[in-house]
XYZ file of C-alpha atoms in Angstrom:
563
model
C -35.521 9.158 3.971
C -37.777 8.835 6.685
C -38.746 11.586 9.588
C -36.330 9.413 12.064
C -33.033 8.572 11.165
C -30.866 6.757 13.721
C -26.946 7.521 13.130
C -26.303 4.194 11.249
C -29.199 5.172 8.686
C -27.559 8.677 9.001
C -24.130 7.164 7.548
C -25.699 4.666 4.932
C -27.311 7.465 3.622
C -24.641 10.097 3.331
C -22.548 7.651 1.671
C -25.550 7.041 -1.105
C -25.563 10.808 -0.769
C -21.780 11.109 -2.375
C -22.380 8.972 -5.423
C -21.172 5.566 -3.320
C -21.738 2.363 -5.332
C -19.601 -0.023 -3.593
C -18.732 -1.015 -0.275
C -15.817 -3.608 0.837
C -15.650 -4.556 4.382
C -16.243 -7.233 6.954
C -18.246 -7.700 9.759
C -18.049 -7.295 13.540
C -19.727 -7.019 16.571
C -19.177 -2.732 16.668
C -21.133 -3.065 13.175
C -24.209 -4.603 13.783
C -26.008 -1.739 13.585
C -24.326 -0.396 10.495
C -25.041 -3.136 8.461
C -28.991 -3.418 9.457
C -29.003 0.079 7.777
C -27.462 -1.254 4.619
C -30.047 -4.309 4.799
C -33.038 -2.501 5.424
C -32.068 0.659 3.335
C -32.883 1.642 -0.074
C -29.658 2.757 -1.412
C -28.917 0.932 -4.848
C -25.074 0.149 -2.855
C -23.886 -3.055 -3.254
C -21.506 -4.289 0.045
C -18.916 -6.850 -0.759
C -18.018 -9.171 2.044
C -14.314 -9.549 2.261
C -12.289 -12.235 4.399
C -10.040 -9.724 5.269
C -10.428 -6.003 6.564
C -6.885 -5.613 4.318
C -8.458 -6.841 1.858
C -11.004 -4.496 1.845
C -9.184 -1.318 1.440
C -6.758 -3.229 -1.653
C -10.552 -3.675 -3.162
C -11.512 -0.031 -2.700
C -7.934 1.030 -3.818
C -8.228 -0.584 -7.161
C -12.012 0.677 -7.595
C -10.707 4.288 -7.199
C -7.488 3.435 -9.322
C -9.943 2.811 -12.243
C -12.925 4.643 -11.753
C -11.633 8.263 -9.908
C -14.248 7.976 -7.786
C -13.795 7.068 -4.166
C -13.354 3.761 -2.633
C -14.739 2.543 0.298
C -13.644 0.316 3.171
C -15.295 -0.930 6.362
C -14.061 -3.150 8.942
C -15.126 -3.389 12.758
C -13.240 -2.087 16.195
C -9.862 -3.844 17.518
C -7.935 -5.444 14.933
C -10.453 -4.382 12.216
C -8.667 -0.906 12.660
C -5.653 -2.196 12.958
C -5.709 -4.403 9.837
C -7.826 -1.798 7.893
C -4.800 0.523 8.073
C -1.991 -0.566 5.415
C -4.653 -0.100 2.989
C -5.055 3.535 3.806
C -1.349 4.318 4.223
C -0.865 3.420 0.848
C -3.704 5.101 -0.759
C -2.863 8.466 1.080
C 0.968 8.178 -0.592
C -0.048 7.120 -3.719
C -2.646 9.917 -3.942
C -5.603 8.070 -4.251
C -8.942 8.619 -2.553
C -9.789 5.443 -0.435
C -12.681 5.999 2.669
C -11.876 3.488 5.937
C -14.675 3.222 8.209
C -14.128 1.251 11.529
C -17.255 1.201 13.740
C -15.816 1.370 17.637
C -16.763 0.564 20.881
C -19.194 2.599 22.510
C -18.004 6.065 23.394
C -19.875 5.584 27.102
C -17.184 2.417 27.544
C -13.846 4.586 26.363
C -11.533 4.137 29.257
C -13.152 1.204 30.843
C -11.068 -1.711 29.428
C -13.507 -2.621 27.002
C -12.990 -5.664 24.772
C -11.148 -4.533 21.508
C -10.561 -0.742 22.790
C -7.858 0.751 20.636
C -7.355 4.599 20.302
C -8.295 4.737 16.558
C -7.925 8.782 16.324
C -4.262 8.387 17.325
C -3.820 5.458 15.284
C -5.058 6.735 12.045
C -3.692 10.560 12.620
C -0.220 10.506 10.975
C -1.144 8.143 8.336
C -4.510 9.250 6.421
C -4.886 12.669 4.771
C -8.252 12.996 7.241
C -9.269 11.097 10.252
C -11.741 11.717 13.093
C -13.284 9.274 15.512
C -17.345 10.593 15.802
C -18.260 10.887 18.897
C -22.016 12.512 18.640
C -24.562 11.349 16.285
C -25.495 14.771 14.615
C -21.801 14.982 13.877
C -21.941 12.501 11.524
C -23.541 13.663 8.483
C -20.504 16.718 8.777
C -17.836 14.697 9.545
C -18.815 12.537 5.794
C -18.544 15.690 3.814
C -15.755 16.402 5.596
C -14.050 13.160 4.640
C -14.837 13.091 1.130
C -13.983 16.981 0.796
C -10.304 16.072 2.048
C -10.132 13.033 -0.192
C -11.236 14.541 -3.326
C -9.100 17.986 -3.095
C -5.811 18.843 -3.802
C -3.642 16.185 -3.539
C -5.934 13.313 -3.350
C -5.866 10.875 -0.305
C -7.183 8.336 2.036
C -9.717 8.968 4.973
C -10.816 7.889 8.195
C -14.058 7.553 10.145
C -14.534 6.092 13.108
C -18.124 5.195 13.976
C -18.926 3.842 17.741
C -21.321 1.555 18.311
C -23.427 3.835 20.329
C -23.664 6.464 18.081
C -25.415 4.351 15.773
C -28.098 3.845 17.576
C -28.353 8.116 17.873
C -31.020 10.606 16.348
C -30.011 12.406 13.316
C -31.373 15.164 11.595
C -32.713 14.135 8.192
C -32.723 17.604 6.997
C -28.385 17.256 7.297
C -28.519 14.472 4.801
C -26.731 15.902 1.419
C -23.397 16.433 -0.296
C -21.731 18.444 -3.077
C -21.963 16.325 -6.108
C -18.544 17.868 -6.769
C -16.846 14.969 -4.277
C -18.669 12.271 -5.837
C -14.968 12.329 -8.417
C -11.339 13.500 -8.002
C -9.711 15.800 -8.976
C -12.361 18.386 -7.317
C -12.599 21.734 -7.469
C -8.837 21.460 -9.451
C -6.589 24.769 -9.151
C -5.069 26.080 -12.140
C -1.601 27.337 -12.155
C -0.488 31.044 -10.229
C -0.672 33.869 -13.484
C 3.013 33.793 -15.653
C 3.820 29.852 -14.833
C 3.047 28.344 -17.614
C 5.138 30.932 -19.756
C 8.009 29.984 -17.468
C 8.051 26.743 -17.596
C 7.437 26.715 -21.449
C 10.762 29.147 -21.730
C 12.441 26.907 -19.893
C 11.866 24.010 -21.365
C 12.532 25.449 -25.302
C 15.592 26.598 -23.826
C 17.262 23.214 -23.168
C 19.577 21.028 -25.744
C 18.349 17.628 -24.289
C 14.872 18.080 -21.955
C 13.164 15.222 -20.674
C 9.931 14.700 -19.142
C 9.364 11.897 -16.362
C 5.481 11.717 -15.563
C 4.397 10.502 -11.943
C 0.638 9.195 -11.287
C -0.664 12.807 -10.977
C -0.994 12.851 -15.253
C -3.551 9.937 -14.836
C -4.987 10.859 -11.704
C -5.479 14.356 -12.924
C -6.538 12.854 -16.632
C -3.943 14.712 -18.587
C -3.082 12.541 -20.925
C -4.262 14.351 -23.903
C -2.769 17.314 -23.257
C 0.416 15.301 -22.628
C 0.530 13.508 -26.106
C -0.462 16.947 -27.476
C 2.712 18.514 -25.533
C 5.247 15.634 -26.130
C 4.120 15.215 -30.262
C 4.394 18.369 -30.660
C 8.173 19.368 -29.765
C 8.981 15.896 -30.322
C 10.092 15.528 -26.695
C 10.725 11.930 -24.989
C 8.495 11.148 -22.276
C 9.614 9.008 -19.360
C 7.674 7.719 -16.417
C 7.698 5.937 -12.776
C 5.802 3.190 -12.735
C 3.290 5.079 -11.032
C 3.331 6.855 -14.072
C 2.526 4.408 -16.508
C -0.115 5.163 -18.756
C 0.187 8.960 -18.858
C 1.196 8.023 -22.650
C 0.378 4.543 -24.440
C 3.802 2.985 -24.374
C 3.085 2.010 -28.150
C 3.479 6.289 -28.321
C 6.165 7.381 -30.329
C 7.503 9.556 -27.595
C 7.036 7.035 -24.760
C 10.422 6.222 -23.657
C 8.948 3.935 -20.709
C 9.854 3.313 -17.346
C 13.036 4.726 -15.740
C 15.045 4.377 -12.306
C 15.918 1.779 -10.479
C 12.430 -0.778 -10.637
C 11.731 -1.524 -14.052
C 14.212 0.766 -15.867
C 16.567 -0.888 -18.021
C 20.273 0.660 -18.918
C 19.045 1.469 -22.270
C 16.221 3.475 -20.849
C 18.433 5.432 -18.289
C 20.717 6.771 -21.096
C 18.398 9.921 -21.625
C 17.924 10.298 -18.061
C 21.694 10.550 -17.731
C 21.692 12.583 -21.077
C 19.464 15.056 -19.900
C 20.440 18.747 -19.479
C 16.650 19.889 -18.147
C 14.349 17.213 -17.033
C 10.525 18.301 -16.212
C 8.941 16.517 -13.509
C 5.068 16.103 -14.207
C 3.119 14.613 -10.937
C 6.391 12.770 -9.841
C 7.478 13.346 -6.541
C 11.268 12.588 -7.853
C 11.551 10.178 -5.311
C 14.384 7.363 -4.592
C 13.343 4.536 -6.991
C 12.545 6.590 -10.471
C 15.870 8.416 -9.592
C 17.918 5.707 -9.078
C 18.208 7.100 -5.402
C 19.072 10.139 -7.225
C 21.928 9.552 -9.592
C 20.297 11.160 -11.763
C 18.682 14.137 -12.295
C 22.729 15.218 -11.394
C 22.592 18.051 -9.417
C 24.139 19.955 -12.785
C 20.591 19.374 -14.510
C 17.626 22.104 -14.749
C 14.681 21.330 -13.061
C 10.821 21.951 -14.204
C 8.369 20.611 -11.796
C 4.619 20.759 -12.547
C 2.424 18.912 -9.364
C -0.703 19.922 -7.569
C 1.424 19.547 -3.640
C 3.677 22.545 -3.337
C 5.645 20.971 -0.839
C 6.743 18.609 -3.970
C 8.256 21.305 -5.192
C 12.568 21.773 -4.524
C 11.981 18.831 -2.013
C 14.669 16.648 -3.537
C 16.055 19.000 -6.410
C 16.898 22.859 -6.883
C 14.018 23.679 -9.070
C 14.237 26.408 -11.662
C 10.536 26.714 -12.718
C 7.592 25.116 -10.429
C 4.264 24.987 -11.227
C 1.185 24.091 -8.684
C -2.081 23.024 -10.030
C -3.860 20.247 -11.444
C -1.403 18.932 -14.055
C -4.655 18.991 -16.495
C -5.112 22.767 -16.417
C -1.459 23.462 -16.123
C -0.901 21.390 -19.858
C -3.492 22.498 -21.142
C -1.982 26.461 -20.278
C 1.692 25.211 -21.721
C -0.478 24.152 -24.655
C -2.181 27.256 -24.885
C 1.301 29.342 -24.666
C 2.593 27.031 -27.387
C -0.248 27.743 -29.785
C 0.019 31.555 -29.205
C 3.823 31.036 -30.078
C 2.622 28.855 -33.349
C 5.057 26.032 -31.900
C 5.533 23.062 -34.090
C 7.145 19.897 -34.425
C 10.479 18.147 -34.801
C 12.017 20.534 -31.787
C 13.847 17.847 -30.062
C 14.002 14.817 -31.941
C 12.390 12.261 -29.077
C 11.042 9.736 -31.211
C 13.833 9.284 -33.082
C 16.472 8.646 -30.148
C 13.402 6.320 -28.565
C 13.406 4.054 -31.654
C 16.978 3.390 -31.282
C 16.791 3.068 -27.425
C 13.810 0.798 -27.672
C 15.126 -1.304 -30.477
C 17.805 -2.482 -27.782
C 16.128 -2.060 -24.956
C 13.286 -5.416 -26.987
C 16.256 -6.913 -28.310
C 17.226 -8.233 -25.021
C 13.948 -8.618 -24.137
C 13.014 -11.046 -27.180
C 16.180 -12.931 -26.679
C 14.845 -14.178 -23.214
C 11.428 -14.540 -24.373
C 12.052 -16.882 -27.001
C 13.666 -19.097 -24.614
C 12.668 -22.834 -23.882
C 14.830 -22.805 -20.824
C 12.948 -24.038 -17.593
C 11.991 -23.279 -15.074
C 10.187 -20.608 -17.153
C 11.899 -16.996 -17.528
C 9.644 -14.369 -16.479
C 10.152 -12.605 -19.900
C 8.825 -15.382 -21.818
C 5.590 -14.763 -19.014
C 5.319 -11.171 -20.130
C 5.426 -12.129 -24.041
C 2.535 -14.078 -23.613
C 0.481 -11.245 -22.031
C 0.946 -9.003 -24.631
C -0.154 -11.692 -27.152
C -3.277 -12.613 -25.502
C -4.927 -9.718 -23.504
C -6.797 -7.090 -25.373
C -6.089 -3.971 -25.474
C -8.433 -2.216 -22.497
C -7.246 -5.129 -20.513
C -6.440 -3.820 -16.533
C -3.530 -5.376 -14.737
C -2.771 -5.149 -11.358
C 0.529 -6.597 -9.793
C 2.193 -6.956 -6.740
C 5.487 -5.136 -6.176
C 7.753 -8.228 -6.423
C 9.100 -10.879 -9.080
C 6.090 -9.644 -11.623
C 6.589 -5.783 -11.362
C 9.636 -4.910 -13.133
C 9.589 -7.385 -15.729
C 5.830 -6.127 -17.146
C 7.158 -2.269 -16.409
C 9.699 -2.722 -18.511
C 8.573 -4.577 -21.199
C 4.983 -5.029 -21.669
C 3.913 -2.289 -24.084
C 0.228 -0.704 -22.600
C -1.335 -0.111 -25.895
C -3.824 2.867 -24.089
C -3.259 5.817 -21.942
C -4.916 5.975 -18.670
C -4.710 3.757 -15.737
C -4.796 0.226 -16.943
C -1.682 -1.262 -15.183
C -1.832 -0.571 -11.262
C 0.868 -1.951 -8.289
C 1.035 -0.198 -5.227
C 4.247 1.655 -5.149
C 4.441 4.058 -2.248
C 4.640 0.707 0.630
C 5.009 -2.322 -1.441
C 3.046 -4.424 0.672
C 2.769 -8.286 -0.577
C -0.726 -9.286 -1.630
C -1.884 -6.634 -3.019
C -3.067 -7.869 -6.393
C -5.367 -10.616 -5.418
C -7.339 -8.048 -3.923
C -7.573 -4.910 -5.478
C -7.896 -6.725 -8.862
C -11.073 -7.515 -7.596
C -12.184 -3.791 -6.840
C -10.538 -2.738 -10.095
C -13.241 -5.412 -11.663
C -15.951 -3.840 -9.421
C -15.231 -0.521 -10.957
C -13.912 -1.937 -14.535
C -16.200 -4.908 -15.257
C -16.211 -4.755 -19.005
C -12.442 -4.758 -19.020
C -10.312 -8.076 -18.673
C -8.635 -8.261 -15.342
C -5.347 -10.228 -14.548
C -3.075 -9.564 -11.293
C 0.114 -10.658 -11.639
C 2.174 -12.073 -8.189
C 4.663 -13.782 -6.869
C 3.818 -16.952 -4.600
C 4.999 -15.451 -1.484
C 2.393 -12.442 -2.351
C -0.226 -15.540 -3.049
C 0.622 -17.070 0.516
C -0.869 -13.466 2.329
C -4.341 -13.201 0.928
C -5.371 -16.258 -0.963
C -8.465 -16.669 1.123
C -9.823 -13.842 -1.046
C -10.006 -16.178 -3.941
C -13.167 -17.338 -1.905
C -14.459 -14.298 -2.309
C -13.605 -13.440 -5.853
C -15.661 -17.128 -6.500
C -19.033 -16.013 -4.683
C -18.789 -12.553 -6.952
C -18.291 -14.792 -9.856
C -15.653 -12.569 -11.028
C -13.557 -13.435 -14.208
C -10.387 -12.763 -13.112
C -7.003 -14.203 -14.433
C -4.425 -15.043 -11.559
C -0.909 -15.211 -12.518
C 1.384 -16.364 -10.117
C 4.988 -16.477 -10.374
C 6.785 -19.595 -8.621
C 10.106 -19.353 -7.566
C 9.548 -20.770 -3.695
C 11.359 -17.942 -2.407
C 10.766 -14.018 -1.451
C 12.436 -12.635 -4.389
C 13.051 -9.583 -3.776
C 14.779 -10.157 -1.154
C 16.809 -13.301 -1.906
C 18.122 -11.349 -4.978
C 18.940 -8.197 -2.521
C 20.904 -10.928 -0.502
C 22.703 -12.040 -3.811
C 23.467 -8.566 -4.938
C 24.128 -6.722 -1.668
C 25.518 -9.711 0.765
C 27.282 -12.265 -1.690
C 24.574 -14.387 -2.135
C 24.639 -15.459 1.597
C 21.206 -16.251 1.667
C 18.908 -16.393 4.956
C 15.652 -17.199 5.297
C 14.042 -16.446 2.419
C 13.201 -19.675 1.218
C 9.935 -21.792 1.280
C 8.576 -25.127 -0.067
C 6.861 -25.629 -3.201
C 3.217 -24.783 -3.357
C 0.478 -26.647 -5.856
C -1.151 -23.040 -6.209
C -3.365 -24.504 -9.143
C -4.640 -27.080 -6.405
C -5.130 -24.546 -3.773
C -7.066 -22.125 -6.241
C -9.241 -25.443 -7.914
C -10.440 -25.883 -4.097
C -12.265 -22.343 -4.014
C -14.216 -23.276 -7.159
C -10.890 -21.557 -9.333
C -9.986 -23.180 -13.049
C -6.489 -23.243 -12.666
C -3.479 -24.413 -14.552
C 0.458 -25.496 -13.442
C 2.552 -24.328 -16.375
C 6.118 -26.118 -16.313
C 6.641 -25.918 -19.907
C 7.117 -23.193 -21.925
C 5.970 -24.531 -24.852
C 2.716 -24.392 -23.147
C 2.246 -20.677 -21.329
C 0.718 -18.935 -24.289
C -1.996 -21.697 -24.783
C -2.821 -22.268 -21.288
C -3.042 -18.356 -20.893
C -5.402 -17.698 -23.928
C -7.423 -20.800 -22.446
C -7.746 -18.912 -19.131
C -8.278 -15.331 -19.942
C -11.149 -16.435 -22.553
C -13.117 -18.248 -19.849
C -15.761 -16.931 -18.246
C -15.174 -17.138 -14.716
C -11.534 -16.939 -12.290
C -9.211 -18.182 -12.963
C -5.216 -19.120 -12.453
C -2.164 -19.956 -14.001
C 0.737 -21.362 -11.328
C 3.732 -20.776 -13.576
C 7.179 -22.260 -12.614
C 9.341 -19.453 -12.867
C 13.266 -19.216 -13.014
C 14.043 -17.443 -9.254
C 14.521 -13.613 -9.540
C 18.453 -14.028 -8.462
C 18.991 -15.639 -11.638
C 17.095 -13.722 -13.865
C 18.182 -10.760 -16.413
C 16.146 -8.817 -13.984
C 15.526 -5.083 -15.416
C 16.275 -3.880 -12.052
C 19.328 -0.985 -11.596
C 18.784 -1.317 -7.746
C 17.591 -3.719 -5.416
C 17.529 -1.674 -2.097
C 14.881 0.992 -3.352
């Protein structure tokens, strides 16, 4: 830190200041003073140049995904903002902490027709948790602990900072340079439950015949998994989740029922949530697609809802019992309660009605598997995952062809967040990038992302990028020369009167080979499970183009097409 500090320095160093490791952005003309503060600074952060600015805020979603800290995007003024944005929408709904900084045109130009003016403050307002265009240099060091204060507390979100050029060049005060090590994670500064909550939800709850619990990403992003198995072994009681909500058990657990609702669930699956006479909500914001657009809960069924956003609570469902807090602190209380009763096991008799429904639910499953029919069936894709990856392995996937089939079948054999898919938007190429920032923040775990090819055809110039980090990552991509999605909507909800949704045929293994990728075309099934262990044991990227059967004529475990 030196006795002058210009407002660039300033920011460089408030970010090393909150525990910042990583930064993923790409360059403009607004930034050129930011990033001669990164070169010239001693800050131990490492800046990853993206081809995209959409890119970068996938990458810092996946590095928060895995490592609770907070992820950090930077992209320039104009259509830096304006591309930086998805990123942050869907890190603010799906509660994770994700920093966008867009450097700006000089505040002295505002209102002069500048090149690449855009009003970032009102662009960013309705869409981030906390936003703010700086428009004074010795603002800047308060407006950072600001930002990371928002992200990291209560219900976690995404960020914005807007940083004008002139600024930059602005005196600081050195002596403002610091941060509460408490935002360097999330949850901070987590709120336990109100007095008597705990107790109610726990009499609840050991009143009902048939309770079920359906966990939402706050259990991971909270880290109360323990407590969870600790809860669910202990009165027997079957656990289901969103697939937001995978890994707040293992799925190998014997009271891990697995995904439910309308992505992902699977008729077996659905039977308890139809059976259920209280269901408990646990970080889930009991929203259209785990509900089945709400068919069930029925409005006859109790409701328990534990989250940390009160304004969760009752907003789809007459709630008998909530309880606001960190979902840690409020399991471990209903643990604590349950001790003081000397509460056992075998209460509800979970794992037993699991083992029948999964015993079904992978009969199905291994009939399609086993098959030699081709083009490929996505089942047989998801087989060969679980016999090759080990078992910290991180996947990320993009909402389409390859989300419901690995939600519903592949069996995560740890709690915690090691399958990630951006749920709250569903944006299309998603994977390629954030599977990079999830590598960043995870590099001693094997990384695949799973997507379809029209997800592959939005941000495969990031496999450029993934090559110069020397990254080994496993690419799966899904062939079916079609949106999915939506040309099995059309078959389902319009006849099969199908409308431009179809594409040509891609050589993805040749595009990938010409970044410097080793990449495979699978047409065979015979071959997928060689060609896959062949891939994830090398040492550097890699992808696998598999020919796969088109969604519309799958066995697709999907209740609903329009979520």
């Amino acid at each position: 830190m030196t006795s002058k500090l210009n407002g660039a320095e300033a920011m460089v160093q408030m970010l090393e200041a909150h525990g910042v490791k990583h930064i993923f952005g790409l360059c403009g003309d607004t930034t050129l003073p930011f990033y001669d503060a990164m070169l010239r600074g001693d800050h131990g952060m490492t800046h990853v140049l993206t081809r995209d600015e959409r890119s970068a805020t996938y990458m810092a979603d996946g590095y928060s995904r895995v490592t609770g800290r907070v992820g950090v995007a930077e992209g320039p003024s104009g259509g830096g903002a304006t591309y930086i944005l998805p990123g942050l929408i869907e890190a603010t709904e799906s509660s994770y902490a994700v920093l966008g900084i867009t450097t700006d045109i000089s505040v002295g130009s505002y209102g002069k027709y500048p090149l690449t003016e855009v009003d970032q403050d009102r662009l960013m307002q309705p869409l981030t948790k906390w936003n703010t265009v700086i428009k004074q240099s010795a603002h800047i060091p308060r407006m950072v602990r600001t930002a990371f204060r928002a992200m990291t507390t209560g219900r976690s979100g995404a960020a914005h900072l807007g940083l004008p050029y002139d600024i930059q060049y602005d005196q600081v005060d050195p002596s403002d340079i610091w941060a509460d090590p408490k935002h360097h994670s999330y949850p901070a500064y987590p709120q336990a439950p109100e007095q008597g909550s705990a107790e109610a939800a726990v009499d609840a709850i050991l009143s009902a015949k048939n309770p079920l619990i359906v966990c939402g990403g706050g259990v991971v992003i909270s880290g109360a998994m323990e407590e969870l198995s600790r809860l669910a072994t202990r009165l027997d009681i079957p656990v289901a989740t969103s697939i937001s909500g995978q890994g707040s058990l293992a799925e190998t657990h014997p009271n891990c029922l697995g995904v439910v609702g309308s992505n992902g669930g699977t008729d077996q699956t659905w039977e308890l949530m139809e059976q259920a006479d209280l269901v408990v909500f646990m970080g889930c914001r009991a929203g259209s697609t785990t509900t089945s657009r709400w068919e069930a809960p029925t409005a006859a069924a109790r409701i328990v809802h534990f989250d940390n956003d009160p304004m969760v609570i009752g907003a789809n469902y007459r709630t008998e019992v909530g309880v606001v807090g960190d979902l840690r602190l409020a399991l471990a209380q209903v643990n604590a309660v349950l001790d003081a009763s000397d509460q056992g096991a075998d209460t509800f008799g979970g794992a037993t009605a699991i083992a029948d429904i999964k015993k079904r639910k992978f009969d199905v499953f291994r009939k399609f598997a086993a098959s030699d029919e081709a083009p490929i069936r996505p089942e047989r894709v998801i087989d060969a995952l679980m016999k090759v990856l080990p078992p910290d392995a991180t996947v990320v996937s993009d909402p389409g062809t390859s989300c419901p089939y690995f939600s519903a079948y592949y069996q995560l054999p740890q709690a915690g967040r090691h399958f990630i898919t951006n749920r709250a938007h569903g944006a299309l190429g998603y994977s390629l990038s954030a599977a990079l920032g999830a590598w960043f923040g995870r590099p001693t775990s094997k990384v695949v992302a799973l997507m379809g090819d029209g997800s592959f055809g939005f941000t495969v110039g990031e496999l450029e990028t993934v090559c110069r980090c020397r990254a080994p990552i496993t690419f799966v991509v899904f062939s079916n020369s079609n949106f999915g999605w939506i040309k099995a909507s059309q078959h389902a909800d319009k006849d099969a009167r199908y409308y431009n949704v179809d594409f040509n045929r891609t050589d993805h293994a040749a595009i990938a080979a010409a970044y410097g990728v080793k990449s495979w075309r699978v047409e065979n099934p015979a071959d997928l499970e060689r060609v896959m262990r062949e891939a994830v044991d090398h040492d550097g990227p890699t992808l696998i183009d598999v020919v796969t059967q088109p969604l519309e004529e799958t066995n697709a475990p999907v209740r609903r097409w329009m979520g």
